[in-house]
PDB file of N, CA and C in Angstrom:
ATOM      1  N   ALA A   1     117.877  43.962 105.218  1.00  0.00           N
ATOM      2  CA  ALA A   1     118.038  42.482 104.719  1.00  0.00           C
ATOM      3  C   ALA A   1     116.812  41.943 102.959  1.00  0.00           C
ATOM      4  N   MET A   2     116.005  42.737 103.606  1.00  0.00           N
ATOM      5  CA  MET A   2     114.832  42.751 101.815  1.00  0.00           C
ATOM      6  C   MET A   2     116.314  43.381 101.052  1.00  0.00           C
ATOM      7  N   LEU A   3     116.943  44.274 100.865  1.00  0.00           N
ATOM      8  CA  LEU A   3     118.090  44.659 100.172  1.00  0.00           C
ATOM      9  C   LEU A   3     118.700  43.799  99.621  1.00  0.00           C
ATOM     10  N   PHE A   4     119.268  42.598 100.869  1.00  0.00           N
ATOM     11  CA  PHE A   4     120.066  41.749 100.468  1.00  0.00           C
ATOM     12  C   PHE A   4     119.683  40.534  99.799  1.00  0.00           C
ATOM     13  N   GLU A   5     118.448  40.422 100.014  1.00  0.00           N
ATOM     14  CA  GLU A   5     117.331  39.396  99.518  1.00  0.00           C
ATOM     15  C   GLU A   5     117.123  39.792  98.222  1.00  0.00           C
ATOM     16  N   ALA A   6     116.990  41.114  97.743  1.00  0.00           N
ATOM     17  CA  ALA A   6     116.629  41.554  96.638  1.00  0.00           C
ATOM     18  C   ALA A   6     118.133  41.241  95.802  1.00  0.00           C
ATOM     19  N   VAL A   7     118.915  41.551  95.980  1.00  0.00           N
ATOM     20  CA  VAL A   7     120.429  41.472  95.365  1.00  0.00           C
ATOM     21  C   VAL A   7     120.644  40.425  94.987  1.00  0.00           C
ATOM     22  N   SER A   8     120.894  39.345  96.063  1.00  0.00           N
ATOM     23  CA  SER A   8     121.509  37.946  95.815  1.00  0.00           C
ATOM     24  C   SER A   8     120.088  37.275  95.314  1.00  0.00           C
ATOM     25  N   ALA A   9     118.719  37.800  94.751  1.00  0.00           N
ATOM     26  CA  ALA A   9     118.278  37.037  94.014  1.00  0.00           C
ATOM     27  C   ALA A   9     118.378  37.503  92.326  1.00  0.00           C
ATOM     28  N   MET A  10     119.038  38.523  92.235  1.00  0.00           N
ATOM     29  CA  MET A  10     119.280  39.327  91.385  1.00  0.00           C
ATOM     30  C   MET A  10     120.292  38.730  90.406  1.00  0.00           C
ATOM     31  N   LEU A  11     121.575  38.797  91.288  1.00  0.00           N
ATOM     32  CA  LEU A  11     122.689  38.695  91.166  1.00  0.00           C
ATOM     33  C   LEU A  11     123.658  37.369  91.312  1.00  0.00           C
ATOM     34  N   GLY A  12     123.115  36.259  92.952  1.00  0.00           N
ATOM     35  CA  GLY A  12     122.963  35.122  93.099  1.00  0.00           C
ATOM     36  C   GLY A  12     124.449  35.348  93.959  1.00  0.00           C
ATOM     37  N   ARG A  13     124.169  36.493  94.378  1.00  0.00           N
ATOM     38  CA  ARG A  13     125.592  36.877  95.505  1.00  0.00           C
ATOM     39  C   ARG A  13     125.192  38.453  96.124  1.00  0.00           C
ATOM     40  N   VAL A  14     125.575  38.939  97.347  1.00  0.00           N
ATOM     41  CA  VAL A  14     125.548  40.388  97.130  1.00  0.00           C
ATOM     42  C   VAL A  14     127.006  40.695  97.407  1.00  0.00           C
ATOM     43  N   PRO A  15     127.286  41.749  96.192  1.00  0.00           N
ATOM     44  CA  PRO A  15     128.331  42.291  96.235  1.00  0.00           C
ATOM     45  C   PRO A  15     128.814  43.209  97.255  1.00  0.00           C
ATOM     46  N   ASN A  16     130.211  43.530  97.758  1.00  0.00           N
ATOM     47  CA  ASN A  16     130.219  44.778  98.700  1.00  0.00           C
ATOM     48  C   ASN A  16     129.389  45.776  98.121  1.00  0.00           C
ATOM     49  N   SER A  17     129.935  46.195  97.123  1.00  0.00           N
ATOM     50  CA  SER A  17     129.057  47.773  96.334  1.00  0.00           C
ATOM     51  C   SER A  17     127.884  47.395  97.036  1.00  0.00           C
ATOM     52  N   TYR A  18     126.871  46.932  96.909  1.00  0.00           N
ATOM     53  CA  TYR A  18     125.720  46.640  97.611  1.00  0.00           C
ATOM     54  C   TYR A  18     126.062  46.302  98.601  1.00  0.00           C
ATOM     55  N   ARG A  19     126.360  45.774  99.693  1.00  0.00           N
ATOM     56  CA  ARG A  19     126.466  45.509 101.127  1.00  0.00           C
ATOM     57  C   ARG A  19     126.665  47.215 101.495  1.00  0.00           C
ATOM     58  N   ILE A  20     127.603  48.142 100.850  1.00  0.00           N
ATOM     59  CA  ILE A  20     127.998  49.386 101.758  1.00  0.00           C
ATOM     60  C   ILE A  20     126.362  50.212 101.377  1.00  0.00           C
ATOM     61  N   LEU A  21     125.630  49.828 100.531  1.00  0.00           N
ATOM     62  CA  LEU A  21     124.467  50.443 100.090  1.00  0.00           C
ATOM     63  C   LEU A  21     123.260  50.299 101.651  1.00  0.00           C
ATOM     64  N   GLY A  22     123.416  49.015 102.008  1.00  0.00           N
ATOM     65  CA  GLY A  22     123.187  48.923 103.738  1.00  0.00           C
ATOM     66  C   GLY A  22     123.362  49.727 104.483  1.00  0.00           C
ATOM     67  N   HIS A  23     123.784  50.630 104.187  1.00  0.00           N
ATOM     68  CA  HIS A  23     124.224  51.601 105.233  1.00  0.00           C
ATOM     69  C   HIS A  23     123.056  52.527 105.181  1.00  0.00           C
ATOM     70  N   SER A  24     122.957  52.814 103.819  1.00  0.00           N
ATOM     71  CA  SER A  24     121.528  53.925 103.617  1.00  0.00           C
ATOM     72  C   SER A  24     120.548  53.309 102.461  1.00  0.00           C
ATOM     73  N   PRO A  25     119.812  52.935 103.012  1.00  0.00           N
ATOM     74  CA  PRO A  25     118.394  52.678 102.699  1.00  0.00           C
ATOM     75  C   PRO A  25     118.149  53.247 101.289  1.00  0.00           C
ATOM     76  N   LEU A  26     117.430  54.586 101.413  1.00  0.00           N
ATOM     77  CA  LEU A  26     117.091  55.845 100.894  1.00  0.00           C
ATOM     78  C   LEU A  26     118.229  55.869  99.353  1.00  0.00           C
ATOM     79  N   VAL A  27     119.615  55.552  99.653  1.00  0.00           N
ATOM     80  CA  VAL A  27     120.463  55.825  98.331  1.00  0.00           C
ATOM     81  C   VAL A  27     120.392  53.998  97.630  1.00  0.00           C
ATOM     82  N   ALA A  28     120.137  53.035  98.541  1.00  0.00           N
ATOM     83  CA  ALA A  28     119.817  52.025  97.797  1.00  0.00           C
ATOM     84  C   ALA A  28     118.934  51.798  97.044  1.00  0.00           C
ATOM     85  N   LYS A  29     117.611  52.518  97.528  1.00  0.00           N
ATOM     86  CA  LYS A  29     116.131  52.146  97.106  1.00  0.00           C
ATOM     87  C   LYS A  29     116.261  52.883  95.282  1.00  0.00           C
ATOM     88  N   MET A  30     117.141  54.068  95.428  1.00  0.00           N
ATOM     89  CA  MET A  30     117.433  54.696  94.058  1.00  0.00           C
ATOM     90  C   MET A  30     118.185  54.214  93.257  1.00  0.00           C
ATOM     91  N   LEU A  31     119.182  53.333  94.105  1.00  0.00           N
ATOM     92  CA  LEU A  31     120.673  53.566  93.223  1.00  0.00           C
ATOM     93  C   LEU A  31     120.416  52.088  92.245  1.00  0.00           C
ATOM     94  N   ILE A  32     119.458  51.132  93.081  1.00  0.00           N
ATOM     95  CA  ILE A  32     119.517  49.785  92.745  1.00  0.00           C
ATOM     96  C   ILE A  32     118.928  49.330  91.678  1.00  0.00           C
ATOM     97  N   PRO A  33     117.495  50.305  91.104  1.00  0.00           N
ATOM     98  CA  PRO A  33     116.862  49.814  89.616  1.00  0.00           C
ATOM     99  C   PRO A  33     117.726  50.866  88.792  1.00  0.00           C
ATOM    100  N   PHE A  34     118.844  51.439  89.324  1.00  0.00           N
ATOM    101  CA  PHE A  34     119.328  52.709  88.265  1.00  0.00           C
ATOM    102  C   PHE A  34     120.592  51.265  87.467  1.00  0.00           C
ATOM    103  N   ASN A  35     121.385  50.692  88.689  1.00  0.00           N
ATOM    104  CA  ASN A  35     122.334  49.462  88.071  1.00  0.00           C
ATOM    105  C   ASN A  35     121.623  48.786  87.107  1.00  0.00           C
ATOM    106  N   ALA A  36     120.484  48.167  87.799  1.00  0.00           N
ATOM    107  CA  ALA A  36     119.480  47.132  86.908  1.00  0.00           C
ATOM    108  C   ALA A  36     119.454  47.428  85.396  1.00  0.00           C
ATOM    109  N   VAL A  37     119.079  48.889  84.962  1.00  0.00           N
ATOM    110  CA  VAL A  37     118.961  48.951  83.805  1.00  0.00           C
ATOM    111  C   VAL A  37     120.603  49.279  83.025  1.00  0.00           C
ATOM    112  N   VAL A  38     121.128  49.876  83.888  1.00  0.00           N
ATOM    113  CA  VAL A  38     123.022  50.292  83.119  1.00  0.00           C
ATOM    114  C   VAL A  38     123.725  48.949  83.204  1.00  0.00           C
ATOM    115  N   GLN A  39     123.168  47.780  83.818  1.00  0.00           N
ATOM    116  CA  GLN A  39     123.841  46.707  83.776  1.00  0.00           C
ATOM    117  C   GLN A  39     123.641  45.582  83.176  1.00  0.00           C
ATOM    118  N   ARG A  40     122.311  45.313  83.166  1.00  0.00           N
ATOM    119  CA  ARG A  40     121.578  43.687  83.323  1.00  0.00           C
ATOM    120  C   ARG A  40     120.368  44.457  81.671  1.00  0.00           C
ATOM    121  N   GLN A  41     120.623  43.163  80.987  1.00  0.00           N
ATOM    122  CA  GLN A  41     119.545  43.460  79.909  1.00  0.00           C
ATOM    123  C   GLN A  41     118.380  43.486  80.002  1.00  0.00           C
ATOM    124  N   GLY A  42     117.590  44.169  78.850  1.00  0.00           N
ATOM    125  CA  GLY A  42     116.101  43.931  79.507  1.00  0.00           C
ATOM    126  C   GLY A  42     116.110  45.835  80.175  1.00  0.00           C
ATOM    127  N   ALA A  43     115.141  45.185  81.142  1.00  0.00           N
ATOM    128  CA  ALA A  43     114.681  46.194  82.053  1.00  0.00           C
ATOM    129  C   ALA A  43     114.577  47.947  81.341  1.00  0.00           C
ATOM    130  N   GLY A  44     113.924  48.149  80.144  1.00  0.00           N
ATOM    131  CA  GLY A  44     114.393  49.340  79.079  1.00  0.00           C
ATOM    132  C   GLY A  44     115.343  49.829  78.310  1.00  0.00           C
ATOM    133  N   SER A  45     116.364  48.989  78.896  1.00  0.00           N
ATOM    134  CA  SER A  45     117.878  49.436  78.132  1.00  0.00           C
ATOM    135  C   SER A  45     117.671  48.890  76.492  1.00  0.00           C
ATOM    136  N   VAL A  46     118.198  49.262  75.145  1.00  0.00           N
ATOM    137  CA  VAL A  46     118.429  48.761  74.247  1.00  0.00           C
ATOM    138  C   VAL A  46     119.681  48.186  74.020  1.00  0.00           C
ATOM    139  N   LEU A  47     120.639  48.298  74.929  1.00  0.00           N
ATOM    140  CA  LEU A  47     121.641  47.460  74.913  1.00  0.00           C
ATOM    141  C   LEU A  47     121.697  46.413  75.360  1.00  0.00           C
ATOM    142  N   THR A  48     122.552  45.460  74.654  1.00  0.00           N
ATOM    143  CA  THR A  48     122.706  43.866  75.802  1.00  0.00           C
ATOM    144  C   THR A  48     123.713  43.917  76.766  1.00  0.00           C
ATOM    145  N   ALA A  49     123.649  43.156  77.865  1.00  0.00           N
ATOM    146  CA  ALA A  49     124.166  42.835  78.869  1.00  0.00           C
ATOM    147  C   ALA A  49     125.851  42.417  78.236  1.00  0.00           C
ATOM    148  N   ARG A  50     126.423  42.008  77.347  1.00  0.00           N
ATOM    149  CA  ARG A  50     127.235  41.896  76.890  1.00  0.00           C
ATOM    150  C   ARG A  50     128.168  43.195  76.617  1.00  0.00           C
ATOM    151  N   LEU A  51     127.272  44.105  75.786  1.00  0.00           N
ATOM    152  CA  LEU A  51     127.683  45.260  75.359  1.00  0.00           C
ATOM    153  C   LEU A  51     128.297  45.962  76.467  1.00  0.00           C
ATOM    154  N   LYS A  52     127.150  46.250  77.605  1.00  0.00           N
ATOM    155  CA  LYS A  52     127.562  46.806  78.864  1.00  0.00           C
ATOM    156  C   LYS A  52     128.391  46.308  79.499  1.00  0.00           C
ATOM    157  N   GLU A  53     128.928  45.578  80.013  1.00  0.00           N
ATOM    158  CA  GLU A  53     129.500  44.486  80.601  1.00  0.00           C
ATOM    159  C   GLU A  53     131.137  45.110  80.219  1.00  0.00           C
ATOM    160  N   MET A  54     130.920  44.982  78.466  1.00  0.00           N
ATOM    161  CA  MET A  54     132.586  45.279  77.778  1.00  0.00           C
ATOM    162  C   MET A  54     132.427  46.932  77.856  1.00  0.00           C
ATOM    163  N   ALA A  55     132.004  47.820  78.035  1.00  0.00           N
ATOM    164  CA  ALA A  55     131.753  49.258  78.602  1.00  0.00           C
ATOM    165  C   ALA A  55     132.426  49.305  80.068  1.00  0.00           C
ATOM    166  N   VAL A  56     131.481  48.595  80.768  1.00  0.00           N
ATOM    167  CA  VAL A  56     132.564  48.509  82.283  1.00  0.00           C
ATOM    168  C   VAL A  56     133.529  47.930  82.464  1.00  0.00           C
ATOM    169  N   ILE A  57     134.280  47.280  81.307  1.00  0.00           N
ATOM    170  CA  ILE A  57     135.715  46.670  81.443  1.00  0.00           C
ATOM    171  C   ILE A  57     136.450  47.771  80.870  1.00  0.00           C
ATOM    172  N   LYS A  58     136.070  48.596  79.769  1.00  0.00           N
ATOM    173  CA  LYS A  58     137.165  48.942  79.235  1.00  0.00           C
ATOM    174  C   LYS A  58     137.371  50.333  80.054  1.00  0.00           C
ATOM    175  N   THR A  59     136.028  50.355  80.710  1.00  0.00           N
ATOM    176  CA  THR A  59     136.439  52.048  81.631  1.00  0.00           C
ATOM    177  C   THR A  59     136.991  51.330  82.539  1.00  0.00           C
ATOM    178  N   SER A  60     136.925  50.726  82.865  1.00  0.00           N
ATOM    179  CA  SER A  60     137.799  50.104  84.867  1.00  0.00           C
ATOM    180  C   SER A  60     139.269  49.824  84.407  1.00  0.00           C
ATOM    181  N   HIS A  61     139.575  49.449  82.971  1.00  0.00           N
ATOM    182  CA  HIS A  61     140.751  49.232  82.151  1.00  0.00           C
ATOM    183  C   HIS A  61     141.375  50.766  81.939  1.00  0.00           C
ATOM    184  N   VAL A  62     140.785  51.860  81.582  1.00  0.00           N
ATOM    185  CA  VAL A  62     141.030  52.962  81.285  1.00  0.00           C
ATOM    186  C   VAL A  62     141.290  53.899  82.378  1.00  0.00           C
ATOM    187  N   ASN A  63     141.250  53.192  83.399  1.00  0.00           N
ATOM    188  CA  ASN A  63     141.342  54.699  84.716  1.00  0.00           C
ATOM    189  C   ASN A  63     141.913  53.462  85.779  1.00  0.00           C
ATOM    190  N   GLY A  64     142.269  52.339  85.238  1.00  0.00           N
ATOM    191  CA  GLY A  64     143.437  51.883  86.278  1.00  0.00           C
ATOM    192  C   GLY A  64     142.961  50.966  87.360  1.00  0.00           C
ATOM    193  N   CYS A  65     141.433  50.753  86.874  1.00  0.00           N
ATOM    194  CA  CYS A  65     140.795  50.365  88.440  1.00  0.00           C
ATOM    195  C   CYS A  65     141.078  49.139  88.482  1.00  0.00           C
ATOM    196  N   ARG A  66     141.534  48.580  89.907  1.00  0.00           N
ATOM    197  CA  ARG A  66     141.653  46.657  89.954  1.00  0.00           C
ATOM    198  C   ARG A  66     140.660  46.442  90.782  1.00  0.00           C
ATOM    199  N   TYR A  67     139.762  47.053  91.140  1.00  0.00           N
ATOM    200  CA  TYR A  67     138.918  46.180  91.568  1.00  0.00           C
ATOM    201  C   TYR A  67     137.570  45.695  90.877  1.00  0.00           C
TER     202      TYR A  67
END
């Protein structure tokens, strides 16, 4: 429950990828802070959130990801 509350506060919703993490609290405890740095602005990162999102979209496109 705390996991979903934290993710909802950060993203405004709970994406399916985070719902899956609810089955493994230890993995979630390690992965959520990592995702925050990788995907969000600030949090110790020098890249803007916009540039990070562009990299995610390009990588998904190159790999044929539909999700």
